[in-house]
Amino acid sequence: MQLRLPIALKHARAWCVAALSGPQMLAFLPAATLAAFWLGGEPALIALAVAVPFLWLLFGGVDASTRARLARIAQTGLVPADQFVPKAEVVHADAPASGKSSAIFTVELDQFAELQDRFEPAAVDKVLKAVGDRLVTVSRDRDTISRIGDSRFGICLGDVQHIDLESCLQMCSRMQSAIEEPIAIDGTSVYMSASIGFCLLARAPGADAQDWLNAALAALIEAQRRGPSTVRAYSSELQSRLKHRADLRDEVAAALEQGYIQPWFQPQISTDTGKVTGFEALARWIHPDRGAISPAEFLPAIEASGLLERLAEVMIYHSFTALKAWDSAGLHVPQVGVNFSGSELSNPRLIDKVRWELDRFDLTPDRLTVEILETVVTNTSDDTITRNINALTALGCHIDLDDFGTGNASIASIRRFGVGRIKIDRSFVMKADRDPEQQRMISAVLTMAERLGVETLGEGVETVGEHALLAQLGCDHVQGFGIARPMPFEKTLDWVRAHEAKLQDAPVIPGRRAN
Ligand code: C2E
Ligand code: CA
Ligand code: CA
């Protein structure tokens, strides 16, 4: 209870509470009791026993000690998560009126999932406790610090005279350095890093502290998108970017369901015979206003919406439809390459689905080539991915190792996953006919592939010179704008016919090149 007292009385009250509740009471109480007994006998003893707690209560001892305890918690620890927003609300409401400012920081550990995989829950808690303590250490007493998620912390600065982006960034750097100090658990040192998003009160959107916190969280998510140990500030541009991204996610999901996302096909040809050896299926969003949109623009939105599995289904369906149509048209297209991302490959039902679709279309498994990025093969510790790739090989599908040269795949993994062909990345093919260094790299890859008994394909072949060089060095297949750009299915029929006609014509006209 809060009494309205004059200043002098307030001081007296504070003195009494301090005198009655401090550790000195332990020393003086026995002496006071003895003196009361000597001087006034039993009645004085009883009076003292009643008076001390009475005075303590009268002067608001309970109130003062609770406040002192809360103050101590604020100084030395974290406030419970449900108190974070109410405390930020006070700053949100009061700071602008008194011409002061503030900021909310949201901090999240970058490697929390790995930490949970590696350690027992008790050890993980120790790490979180250490991180919380360090955030307290680098903050001021008046700041509110709370664990607002699994490995997520919120820090709301108590109002300050002046704060700007520069000082916020310095504060972030102090927090990150504190978190990055090694943490000792279970006899080992754990190294953590954190990403931070923050929002200055002056830039906070909306009407209350929850909106302010949400803005800091939006900045945190943006920071996490940019990789570990990153800091981002909230701004209105960030807000519109996020809105655009959310709209794109909705639009792309609808487009996928309504059939506006389809494969375009890019031919692959043999350097030896010049014949078509397959097509790669590349996703295109056929937008009613914008025309064909490339995957770089919409794949991240598909991934963020968790729709990669659905995309793979659509790509397989259209690719198998195309194979049947080429067969019916009497065109010889041995196989189609479909790109499978890491998350599609970790789908435990993948093999059943592929087998079912092959059956449905009455196609043999060797008509499907699964393109797997070299980086996926290199970094996988996921058993399902390994099992799926092996099962696809066992089923009789081909495996192409995509973007080879960008991911450090080991020779062991090329063998382990039954890779049938290496797709040499465009970065090695570019200007290879004029750059001896590029030629040396390609030769090294070709030699390795030959020893391992796997085929090779040069990607992104744009010029006749690059095509000729790859053929001379012994690369088996080529693909690129120099042969043909990706095209809608309808155009493939004419393209294959024209290409075959060109091949047949070539020997009849002496001296003319087939290109
Ligand atoms: P990728 O698998 O390496 O595909 C080759 C990319 O290089 C394609 O880009 C193709 O259009 C482009 N390209 C082909 N020849 C040339 C050339 O001569 N010069 C140049 N500069 N580029 C060439 P696209 O279609 O934009 O696809 C980009 C990436 O998106 C693909 O790279 C692939 O990783 C991914 N992707 C495409 N479709 C799918 C899909 O259905 N599922 C998944 N998961 N990823 C896909
Ligand atoms: Ca590919
Ligand atoms: Ca590639």
Coordinates of C-alpha atoms and ligand atoms in Angstrom, one line a residue:
M1 CA 0.0 0.0 0.0
Q2 CA 1.3 3.5 -0.9
L3 CA 0.7 6.2 1.8
R4 CA 0.9 9.9 0.9
L5 CA 3.4 11.3 3.5
P6 CA 5.3 14.5 3.9
I7 CA 9.0 14.4 2.9
A8 CA 10.4 14.3 6.6
L9 CA 8.0 11.4 7.4
K10 CA 9.0 9.6 4.3
H11 CA 12.7 9.8 5.3
A12 CA 11.8 8.6 8.8
R13 CA 9.8 5.7 7.3
A14 CA 12.7 4.7 5.0
W15 CA 15.1 4.9 8.0
C16 CA 12.8 2.7 10.2
V17 CA 12.3 0.1 7.4
A18 CA 16.0 0.0 6.8
A19 CA 16.8 -0.2 10.5
L20 CA 14.2 -2.9 11.1
S21 CA 14.9 -5.1 8.0
G22 CA 18.6 -4.9 7.6
P23 CA 21.1 -7.5 8.7
Q24 CA 22.0 -5.4 11.7
M25 CA 18.8 -6.5 13.3
L26 CA 20.3 -9.9 13.8
A27 CA 23.1 -8.4 15.9
F28 CA 20.9 -6.0 17.9
L29 CA 17.7 -7.9 18.5
P30 CA 19.1 -10.2 21.2
A31 CA 20.7 -7.2 23.0
A32 CA 17.5 -5.2 22.8
T33 CA 15.4 -8.1 24.2
L34 CA 17.9 -8.5 27.1
A35 CA 17.8 -4.8 27.8
A36 CA 14.0 -4.7 27.7
F37 CA 13.8 -7.6 30.2
W38 CA 16.4 -6.1 32.6
L39 CA 14.8 -2.7 32.5
G40 CA 11.0 -3.5 32.4
G41 CA 10.7 -7.2 33.1
E42 CA 8.3 -9.4 31.2
P43 CA 5.8 -6.7 30.2
A44 CA 8.6 -4.7 28.4
L45 CA 9.7 -7.9 26.7
I46 CA 6.1 -8.5 25.4
A47 CA 5.8 -4.9 24.3
L48 CA 9.1 -5.1 22.3
A49 CA 8.0 -8.4 20.7
V50 CA 4.8 -6.8 19.5
A51 CA 6.2 -3.3 18.7
V52 CA 9.0 -4.4 16.3
P53 CA 6.9 -6.2 13.7
F54 CA 4.1 -3.6 14.2
L55 CA 6.5 -0.8 13.4
W56 CA 7.9 -2.7 10.4
L57 CA 4.4 -3.2 9.0
L58 CA 3.3 0.3 9.8
F59 CA 6.1 1.9 7.9
G60 CA 5.4 -0.1 4.8
G61 CA 8.2 -2.8 5.3
V62 CA 6.4 -5.3 3.1
D63 CA 6.0 -2.8 0.3
A64 CA 9.5 -1.6 0.5
S65 CA 11.1 -5.0 0.6
T66 CA 9.0 -6.3 -2.3
R67 CA 10.1 -3.3 -4.3
A68 CA 13.7 -3.8 -3.3
R69 CA 13.5 -7.5 -4.3
L70 CA 12.0 -6.5 -7.7
A71 CA 14.7 -3.9 -8.1
R72 CA 17.3 -6.5 -7.4
I73 CA 15.8 -8.9 -10.0
A74 CA 15.8 -6.1 -12.5
Q75 CA 19.4 -5.4 -11.7
T76 CA 20.7 -9.0 -11.7
G77 CA 18.4 -11.1 -13.9
L78 CA 15.8 -11.4 -16.7
V79 CA 12.2 -10.4 -16.3
P80 CA 9.6 -13.1 -17.1
A81 CA 8.5 -13.1 -20.8
D82 CA 5.0 -12.0 -20.1
Q83 CA 6.3 -8.8 -18.4
F84 CA 8.4 -7.7 -21.3
V85 CA 5.7 -6.0 -23.4
P86 CA 4.0 -4.3 -20.4
K87 CA 7.4 -2.9 -19.3
A88 CA 8.1 -1.8 -22.9
E89 CA 4.6 -0.2 -22.9
V90 CA 5.6 2.1 -20.0
V91 CA 8.6 3.3 -22.0
H92 CA 6.5 3.6 -25.2
A93 CA 4.0 5.7 -23.4
D94 CA 6.3 7.9 -21.3
A95 CA 9.5 8.5 -23.2
P96 CA 8.2 10.6 -26.1
A97 CA 6.3 13.0 -23.7
S98 CA 9.5 13.7 -21.8
G99 CA 11.5 14.2 -25.0
K100 CA 13.4 11.0 -24.5
S101 CA 14.0 8.0 -26.7
S102 CA 14.6 4.2 -26.5
A103 CA 15.0 1.1 -28.6
I104 CA 14.0 -2.5 -28.5
F105 CA 16.6 -5.1 -29.5
T106 CA 15.7 -8.8 -30.3
V107 CA 18.6 -11.2 -30.1
E108 CA 18.6 -14.8 -31.3
L109 CA 21.3 -17.5 -31.2
D110 CA 22.4 -18.6 -34.7
Q111 CA 23.2 -22.2 -33.9
F112 CA 20.5 -23.2 -31.5
A113 CA 19.2 -26.2 -33.4
E114 CA 22.8 -27.7 -33.5
L115 CA 23.2 -26.9 -29.9
Q116 CA 20.0 -28.9 -29.1
D117 CA 21.3 -31.7 -31.2
R118 CA 24.6 -31.9 -29.5
F119 CA 23.8 -31.4 -25.8
E120 CA 21.3 -32.5 -23.1
P121 CA 18.5 -30.1 -22.2
A122 CA 20.3 -29.2 -18.9
A123 CA 23.4 -28.1 -20.8
V124 CA 21.4 -26.1 -23.3
D125 CA 19.7 -24.3 -20.4
K126 CA 23.2 -23.5 -19.0
V127 CA 24.1 -21.9 -22.3
L128 CA 20.9 -19.9 -22.4
K129 CA 21.5 -18.8 -18.8
A130 CA 25.0 -17.7 -19.6
V131 CA 23.8 -15.8 -22.7
G132 CA 21.1 -14.1 -20.6
D133 CA 23.6 -13.2 -17.9
R134 CA 25.9 -11.7 -20.5
L135 CA 23.2 -9.6 -22.0
V136 CA 22.4 -8.3 -18.5
T137 CA 26.1 -7.5 -18.0
V138 CA 26.3 -5.3 -21.1
S139 CA 23.0 -3.5 -20.3
R140 CA 22.2 -0.8 -17.8
D141 CA 20.1 -1.4 -14.6
R142 CA 17.1 0.4 -16.1
D143 CA 16.9 -1.8 -19.2
T144 CA 14.4 -4.6 -19.4
I145 CA 15.8 -7.9 -20.5
S146 CA 13.7 -11.0 -21.1
R147 CA 13.9 -14.4 -22.8
I148 CA 11.0 -14.1 -25.2
G149 CA 11.5 -17.3 -27.2
D150 CA 13.5 -20.5 -27.1
S151 CA 16.8 -18.9 -27.8
R152 CA 15.4 -15.4 -28.3
F153 CA 15.9 -12.4 -26.0
G154 CA 14.3 -9.0 -25.9
I155 CA 16.0 -5.9 -24.5
C156 CA 14.0 -2.7 -24.1
L157 CA 16.2 0.2 -23.1
G158 CA 14.9 2.3 -20.2
D159 CA 14.3 5.8 -21.7
V160 CA 17.5 7.7 -22.6
Q161 CA 18.2 11.3 -23.5
H162 CA 19.4 10.5 -27.0
I163 CA 19.9 7.4 -29.0
D164 CA 20.5 6.9 -32.7
L165 CA 21.4 4.2 -35.2
E166 CA 25.1 4.6 -34.5
S167 CA 24.7 4.0 -30.8
C168 CA 22.3 1.1 -31.4
L169 CA 24.9 -0.6 -33.7
Q170 CA 27.6 -0.1 -31.0
M171 CA 25.2 -1.7 -28.5
C172 CA 24.6 -4.6 -30.9
S173 CA 28.3 -5.1 -31.3
R174 CA 28.8 -5.2 -27.5
M175 CA 26.0 -7.8 -27.1
Q176 CA 27.4 -9.9 -29.9
S177 CA 31.0 -9.8 -28.5
A178 CA 29.7 -10.8 -25.1
I179 CA 27.8 -13.8 -26.6
E180 CA 30.7 -14.9 -28.7
E181 CA 33.0 -15.4 -25.7
P182 CA 33.3 -19.2 -25.2
I183 CA 30.8 -20.8 -22.8
A184 CA 32.1 -23.7 -20.8
I185 CA 29.7 -26.7 -20.4
D186 CA 30.2 -30.4 -19.9
G187 CA 34.0 -29.8 -19.9
T188 CA 34.0 -28.3 -23.4
S189 CA 33.8 -24.8 -24.7
V190 CA 30.8 -23.9 -26.8
Y191 CA 31.0 -21.0 -29.2
M192 CA 27.8 -19.2 -30.0
S193 CA 26.9 -16.2 -32.2
A194 CA 23.7 -14.2 -32.4
S195 CA 21.8 -12.2 -34.9
I196 CA 20.1 -9.0 -33.8
G197 CA 17.2 -6.9 -35.1
F198 CA 16.3 -3.6 -33.4
C199 CA 13.8 -0.8 -33.7
L200 CA 14.3 2.7 -32.4
L201 CA 11.3 4.1 -30.6
A202 CA 11.2 7.0 -33.0
R203 CA 10.8 4.6 -35.9
A204 CA 8.3 2.2 -34.3
P205 CA 5.2 1.6 -36.3
G206 CA 1.7 1.1 -34.9
A207 CA 0.2 2.2 -31.7
D208 CA 1.7 0.2 -28.9
A209 CA 4.7 -1.7 -27.5
Q210 CA 3.6 -5.0 -29.2
D211 CA 3.9 -3.3 -32.6
W212 CA 7.3 -1.9 -31.5
L213 CA 8.5 -5.4 -30.5
N214 CA 7.1 -6.9 -33.8
A215 CA 9.1 -4.3 -35.8
A216 CA 12.3 -5.4 -34.0
L217 CA 11.4 -9.0 -34.7
A218 CA 10.9 -8.2 -38.4
A219 CA 14.3 -6.7 -38.4
L220 CA 15.7 -9.9 -36.7
I221 CA 14.1 -12.1 -39.3
E222 CA 15.7 -9.9 -42.0
A223 CA 19.1 -10.2 -40.2
Q224 CA 18.7 -14.0 -40.0
R225 CA 18.0 -14.2 -43.8
R226 CA 21.4 -12.5 -44.4
G227 CA 23.3 -15.1 -42.5
P228 CA 24.8 -15.6 -39.0
S229 CA 26.0 -12.8 -36.8
T230 CA 24.1 -10.1 -38.7
V231 CA 22.4 -7.0 -37.4
R232 CA 19.5 -5.2 -39.1
A233 CA 17.5 -2.1 -38.1
Y234 CA 13.8 -1.7 -38.7
S235 CA 12.8 0.9 -41.2
S236 CA 9.7 1.6 -43.2
E237 CA 11.5 0.3 -46.4
L238 CA 12.1 -3.0 -44.6
Q239 CA 8.4 -3.1 -43.8
S240 CA 7.4 -2.6 -47.4
R241 CA 10.0 -5.2 -48.5
L242 CA 8.5 -7.7 -46.0
K243 CA 5.0 -6.8 -47.3
H244 CA 6.1 -7.4 -50.9
R245 CA 7.6 -10.7 -49.9
A246 CA 4.5 -11.8 -48.1
D247 CA 2.4 -10.8 -51.1
L248 CA 4.7 -12.7 -53.4
R249 CA 4.4 -15.8 -51.3
D250 CA 0.6 -15.7 -51.5
E251 CA 0.7 -15.0 -55.3
V252 CA 3.2 -17.8 -56.0
A253 CA 1.3 -20.3 -54.0
A254 CA -1.9 -19.4 -56.0
A255 CA 0.1 -19.6 -59.3
L256 CA 1.4 -23.0 -58.5
E257 CA -2.1 -24.4 -57.7
Q258 CA -3.6 -22.7 -60.7
G259 CA -1.0 -24.3 -63.1
Y260 CA 0.8 -21.0 -63.9
I261 CA 4.1 -22.6 -62.9
Q262 CA 5.4 -25.0 -65.5
P263 CA 8.7 -26.3 -66.8
W264 CA 10.4 -24.9 -69.8
F265 CA 12.8 -27.3 -71.5
Q266 CA 16.4 -26.8 -72.5
P267 CA 18.1 -29.4 -74.8
Q268 CA 21.2 -31.2 -74.0
I269 CA 23.2 -32.7 -76.9
S270 CA 26.0 -35.2 -77.4
T271 CA 29.3 -33.6 -78.4
D272 CA 30.1 -36.8 -80.3
T273 CA 26.9 -37.3 -82.4
G274 CA 25.3 -33.9 -82.0
K275 CA 22.0 -35.7 -81.2
V276 CA 19.6 -34.6 -78.4
T277 CA 20.4 -36.7 -75.3
G278 CA 17.8 -35.1 -73.1
F279 CA 16.1 -31.9 -71.9
E280 CA 16.4 -30.2 -68.5
A281 CA 13.1 -29.1 -67.0
L282 CA 13.5 -25.5 -65.6
A283 CA 10.6 -23.9 -63.7
R284 CA 8.9 -20.8 -65.2
W285 CA 6.1 -18.8 -63.7
I286 CA 3.9 -17.8 -66.7
H287 CA 2.5 -14.6 -65.3
P288 CA -0.5 -13.1 -67.1
D289 CA 1.0 -9.6 -67.1
R290 CA 4.7 -10.1 -66.7
G291 CA 5.3 -13.1 -69.0
A292 CA 7.8 -15.8 -68.0
I293 CA 9.4 -15.2 -64.6
S294 CA 12.7 -17.0 -63.8
P295 CA 13.1 -19.2 -60.7
A296 CA 15.6 -16.8 -59.1
E297 CA 12.6 -14.5 -58.5
F298 CA 10.1 -17.0 -57.2
L299 CA 11.9 -20.1 -55.8
P300 CA 12.7 -18.4 -52.5
A301 CA 9.0 -17.6 -52.1
I302 CA 8.1 -21.2 -52.9
E303 CA 10.6 -22.4 -50.4
A304 CA 9.4 -20.0 -47.7
S305 CA 5.9 -21.2 -48.2
G306 CA 7.0 -24.8 -47.8
L307 CA 5.8 -25.6 -51.4
L308 CA 9.0 -27.1 -52.9
E309 CA 7.5 -30.6 -52.6
R310 CA 4.5 -29.5 -54.6
L311 CA 6.7 -27.8 -57.2
A312 CA 8.6 -31.1 -57.6
E313 CA 5.3 -32.9 -58.2
V314 CA 4.2 -30.3 -60.8
M315 CA 7.6 -30.5 -62.5
I316 CA 7.6 -34.3 -62.6
Y317 CA 4.0 -34.4 -63.9
H318 CA 4.7 -32.0 -66.8
S319 CA 8.1 -33.6 -67.6
F320 CA 6.5 -37.1 -67.9
T321 CA 3.7 -35.6 -70.0
A322 CA 6.4 -34.1 -72.3
L323 CA 8.2 -37.4 -72.5
K324 CA 5.0 -39.2 -73.6
A325 CA 4.3 -36.5 -76.1
W326 CA 7.8 -36.7 -77.6
D327 CA 7.4 -40.5 -77.8
S328 CA 4.1 -40.2 -79.5
A329 CA 5.5 -37.7 -82.0
G330 CA 8.2 -40.2 -82.9
L331 CA 11.0 -38.0 -81.5
H332 CA 13.9 -39.6 -79.7
V333 CA 14.4 -37.9 -76.4
P334 CA 16.0 -40.3 -74.0
Q335 CA 15.4 -38.5 -70.7
V336 CA 14.4 -35.4 -68.8
G337 CA 16.4 -33.9 -66.0
V338 CA 14.4 -32.5 -63.0
N339 CA 16.0 -30.4 -60.3
F340 CA 15.4 -31.7 -56.8
S341 CA 16.3 -29.4 -53.9
G342 CA 17.6 -30.6 -50.5
S343 CA 14.2 -30.3 -48.9
E344 CA 12.5 -32.4 -51.7
L345 CA 15.2 -35.0 -51.3
S346 CA 14.5 -35.2 -47.5
N347 CA 10.9 -36.2 -48.2
P348 CA 10.5 -39.8 -47.0
R349 CA 7.7 -40.4 -49.5
L350 CA 9.7 -39.3 -52.5
I351 CA 10.6 -42.7 -53.9
D352 CA 7.0 -43.9 -53.7
K353 CA 5.8 -40.9 -55.5
V354 CA 8.4 -41.2 -58.3
R355 CA 7.6 -44.9 -58.7
W356 CA 3.9 -44.2 -58.8
E357 CA 4.2 -41.4 -61.4
L358 CA 6.5 -43.6 -63.6
D359 CA 3.9 -46.4 -63.4
R360 CA 1.0 -44.0 -64.1
F361 CA 2.8 -42.7 -67.3
D362 CA 4.1 -46.1 -68.2
L363 CA 7.7 -44.9 -68.3
T364 CA 10.8 -46.7 -67.4
P365 CA 12.9 -45.2 -64.6
D366 CA 15.9 -44.5 -66.9
R367 CA 13.8 -41.7 -68.6
L368 CA 14.1 -39.6 -65.4
T369 CA 17.4 -37.9 -64.4
V370 CA 17.4 -36.3 -61.0
E371 CA 19.6 -33.2 -60.8
I372 CA 21.1 -32.7 -57.4
L373 CA 23.2 -29.7 -56.5
E374 CA 26.8 -30.5 -55.6
T375 CA 26.4 -28.5 -52.4
V376 CA 23.5 -30.7 -51.3
V377 CA 25.6 -33.8 -51.7
T378 CA 28.5 -32.3 -49.9
N379 CA 26.7 -30.9 -46.9
T380 CA 24.2 -33.6 -46.3
S381 CA 24.2 -35.3 -42.9
D382 CA 20.5 -36.2 -43.4
D383 CA 20.0 -39.9 -43.6
T384 CA 16.8 -39.6 -45.5
I385 CA 18.6 -37.7 -48.3
T386 CA 21.2 -40.4 -48.6
R387 CA 18.6 -43.1 -48.5
N388 CA 16.5 -41.3 -51.2
I389 CA 19.4 -40.8 -53.6
N390 CA 20.5 -44.4 -53.2
A391 CA 16.9 -45.6 -53.7
L392 CA 16.5 -43.5 -56.9
T393 CA 19.7 -45.0 -58.2
A394 CA 18.5 -48.5 -57.3
L395 CA 15.2 -47.8 -59.0
G396 CA 17.1 -47.1 -62.2
C397 CA 16.9 -43.3 -62.4
H398 CA 20.0 -41.3 -63.4
I399 CA 21.7 -38.9 -61.0
D400 CA 23.3 -35.7 -62.3
L401 CA 25.6 -33.8 -60.0
D402 CA 24.6 -30.2 -60.7
D403 CA 26.8 -27.1 -60.6
F404 CA 29.9 -29.2 -60.2
G405 CA 32.9 -27.3 -59.0
T406 CA 31.0 -25.0 -56.6
G407 CA 30.6 -27.4 -53.7
N408 CA 33.7 -29.5 -53.0
A409 CA 32.0 -32.9 -53.4
S410 CA 34.4 -35.7 -52.4
I411 CA 35.2 -38.5 -54.8
A412 CA 33.7 -40.8 -52.1
S413 CA 30.3 -39.0 -52.3
I414 CA 30.3 -39.3 -56.1
R415 CA 30.6 -43.0 -55.7
R416 CA 28.4 -43.3 -52.6
F417 CA 25.4 -41.6 -54.3
G418 CA 25.8 -43.5 -57.6
V419 CA 26.3 -40.2 -59.6
G420 CA 26.1 -41.0 -63.3
R421 CA 27.0 -37.6 -64.7
I422 CA 28.8 -34.5 -63.6
K423 CA 27.4 -31.1 -64.8
I424 CA 30.4 -28.8 -65.0
D425 CA 29.4 -25.4 -63.7
R426 CA 29.1 -22.5 -66.1
S427 CA 31.8 -20.6 -64.2
F428 CA 34.4 -23.1 -65.6
V429 CA 32.9 -23.2 -69.1
M430 CA 32.8 -19.4 -69.5
K431 CA 35.4 -18.2 -72.0
A432 CA 37.1 -21.6 -71.8
D433 CA 38.2 -21.4 -75.4
R434 CA 40.3 -18.3 -74.7
D435 CA 41.5 -18.9 -71.1
P436 CA 44.1 -21.7 -70.5
E437 CA 43.4 -21.6 -66.8
Q438 CA 39.7 -22.6 -67.5
Q439 CA 40.9 -25.3 -69.8
R440 CA 43.2 -26.8 -67.1
M441 CA 40.3 -26.9 -64.7
I442 CA 38.0 -28.5 -67.1
S443 CA 40.6 -31.1 -68.1
A444 CA 41.2 -32.0 -64.5
V445 CA 37.4 -32.6 -64.0
L446 CA 37.2 -34.6 -67.1
T447 CA 40.2 -36.8 -66.1
M448 CA 38.6 -37.4 -62.7
A449 CA 35.2 -38.2 -64.3
E450 CA 36.8 -40.7 -66.7
R451 CA 38.7 -42.5 -63.9
L452 CA 35.4 -42.7 -61.9
G453 CA 33.5 -43.9 -65.0
V454 CA 31.0 -41.1 -64.9
E455 CA 29.8 -39.0 -67.8
T456 CA 30.2 -35.2 -68.1
L457 CA 28.1 -32.3 -69.3
G458 CA 29.3 -28.7 -69.8
E459 CA 26.7 -26.2 -68.6
G460 CA 26.0 -22.7 -69.9
V461 CA 27.7 -23.1 -73.3
E462 CA 27.1 -19.9 -75.0
T463 CA 29.5 -19.8 -78.0
V464 CA 30.6 -22.1 -80.8
G465 CA 34.2 -21.7 -79.4
E466 CA 33.2 -23.0 -75.9
H467 CA 31.2 -25.9 -77.6
A468 CA 34.2 -26.9 -79.8
L469 CA 36.7 -26.8 -76.9
L470 CA 34.5 -29.0 -74.7
A471 CA 34.1 -31.4 -77.5
Q472 CA 37.9 -31.5 -78.1
L473 CA 38.7 -32.0 -74.4
G474 CA 36.3 -35.0 -74.4
C475 CA 33.3 -33.6 -72.5
D476 CA 30.3 -35.9 -73.4
H477 CA 27.4 -33.5 -73.5
V478 CA 26.7 -29.8 -73.7
Q479 CA 23.8 -27.5 -72.7
G480 CA 23.5 -23.8 -73.0
F481 CA 22.2 -20.7 -74.9
G482 CA 24.6 -21.5 -77.7
I483 CA 22.6 -24.7 -78.4
A484 CA 19.2 -23.4 -77.4
R485 CA 17.6 -21.3 -74.6
P486 CA 14.9 -23.0 -72.4
M487 CA 11.6 -23.1 -74.3
P488 CA 8.0 -23.9 -73.6
F489 CA 7.0 -27.5 -74.4
E490 CA 5.1 -26.6 -77.6
K491 CA 8.3 -25.2 -79.2
T492 CA 10.4 -28.3 -78.4
L493 CA 8.7 -30.4 -81.1
D494 CA 9.7 -28.1 -83.9
W495 CA 13.1 -27.5 -82.3
V496 CA 14.0 -31.2 -82.2
R497 CA 12.7 -31.8 -85.7
A498 CA 14.8 -28.9 -87.0
H499 CA 17.8 -30.0 -85.1
E500 CA 17.6 -33.6 -86.4
A501 CA 17.1 -32.3 -89.9
K502 CA 20.2 -30.2 -89.6
L503 CA 22.2 -33.2 -88.4
Q504 CA 21.0 -35.3 -91.3
D505 CA 21.7 -32.5 -93.8
A506 CA 25.2 -31.9 -92.5
P507 CA 27.1 -34.8 -94.2
V508 CA 25.4 -34.3 -97.5
I509 CA 26.8 -30.8 -98.0
P510 CA 30.5 -31.1 -97.9
G511 CA 32.4 -28.5 -95.8
R512 CA 29.3 -27.2 -94.0
R513 CA 29.5 -27.5 -90.2
A514 CA 26.7 -28.9 -88.1
N515 CA 26.2 -26.3 -85.4
Ligands
C2E1 P1 20.5 -24.8 -62.9 O1 19.9 -26.1 -62.5 O2 22.0 -24.7 -62.8 O3 19.9 -24.5 -64.3 C1 20.7 -23.9 -65.3 C2 20.4 -22.4 -65.3 O4 21.3 -21.8 -66.2 C3 19.0 -22.1 -65.8 O5 18.6 -20.9 -65.2 C4 19.2 -21.8 -67.3 O6 18.2 -21.0 -67.9 C5 20.5 -21.1 -67.2 N1 21.3 -21.3 -68.5 C6 21.3 -22.3 -69.4 N2 22.2 -22.1 -70.3 C7 22.8 -20.9 -70.1 C8 23.8 -20.1 -70.7 O7 24.3 -20.5 -71.8 N3 24.1 -19.0 -70.2 C9 23.6 -18.5 -69.0 N4 24.0 -17.4 -68.5 N5 22.6 -19.2 -68.3 C10 22.2 -20.4 -68.9 P2 17.1 -20.8 -64.6 O8 16.1 -21.5 -65.5 O9 16.9 -19.3 -64.3 O10 17.2 -21.6 -63.3 C11 18.1 -21.2 -62.3 C12 18.2 -22.2 -61.2 O11 16.9 -22.4 -60.6 C13 18.5 -23.6 -61.7 O12 19.9 -23.7 -62.0 C14 18.0 -24.5 -60.6 O13 19.0 -24.6 -59.6 C15 16.8 -23.8 -60.1 N6 15.6 -24.4 -60.6 C16 15.0 -24.3 -61.8 N7 13.9 -25.0 -61.9 C17 13.8 -25.7 -60.7 C18 12.9 -26.6 -60.2 O14 11.9 -27.0 -60.8 N8 13.1 -27.0 -58.9 C19 14.2 -26.6 -58.2 N9 14.3 -27.0 -56.9 N10 15.1 -25.7 -58.6 C20 14.9 -25.3 -59.9
CA2 CA 20.1 -28.1 -63.0
CA3 CA 23.5 -26.1 -63.1

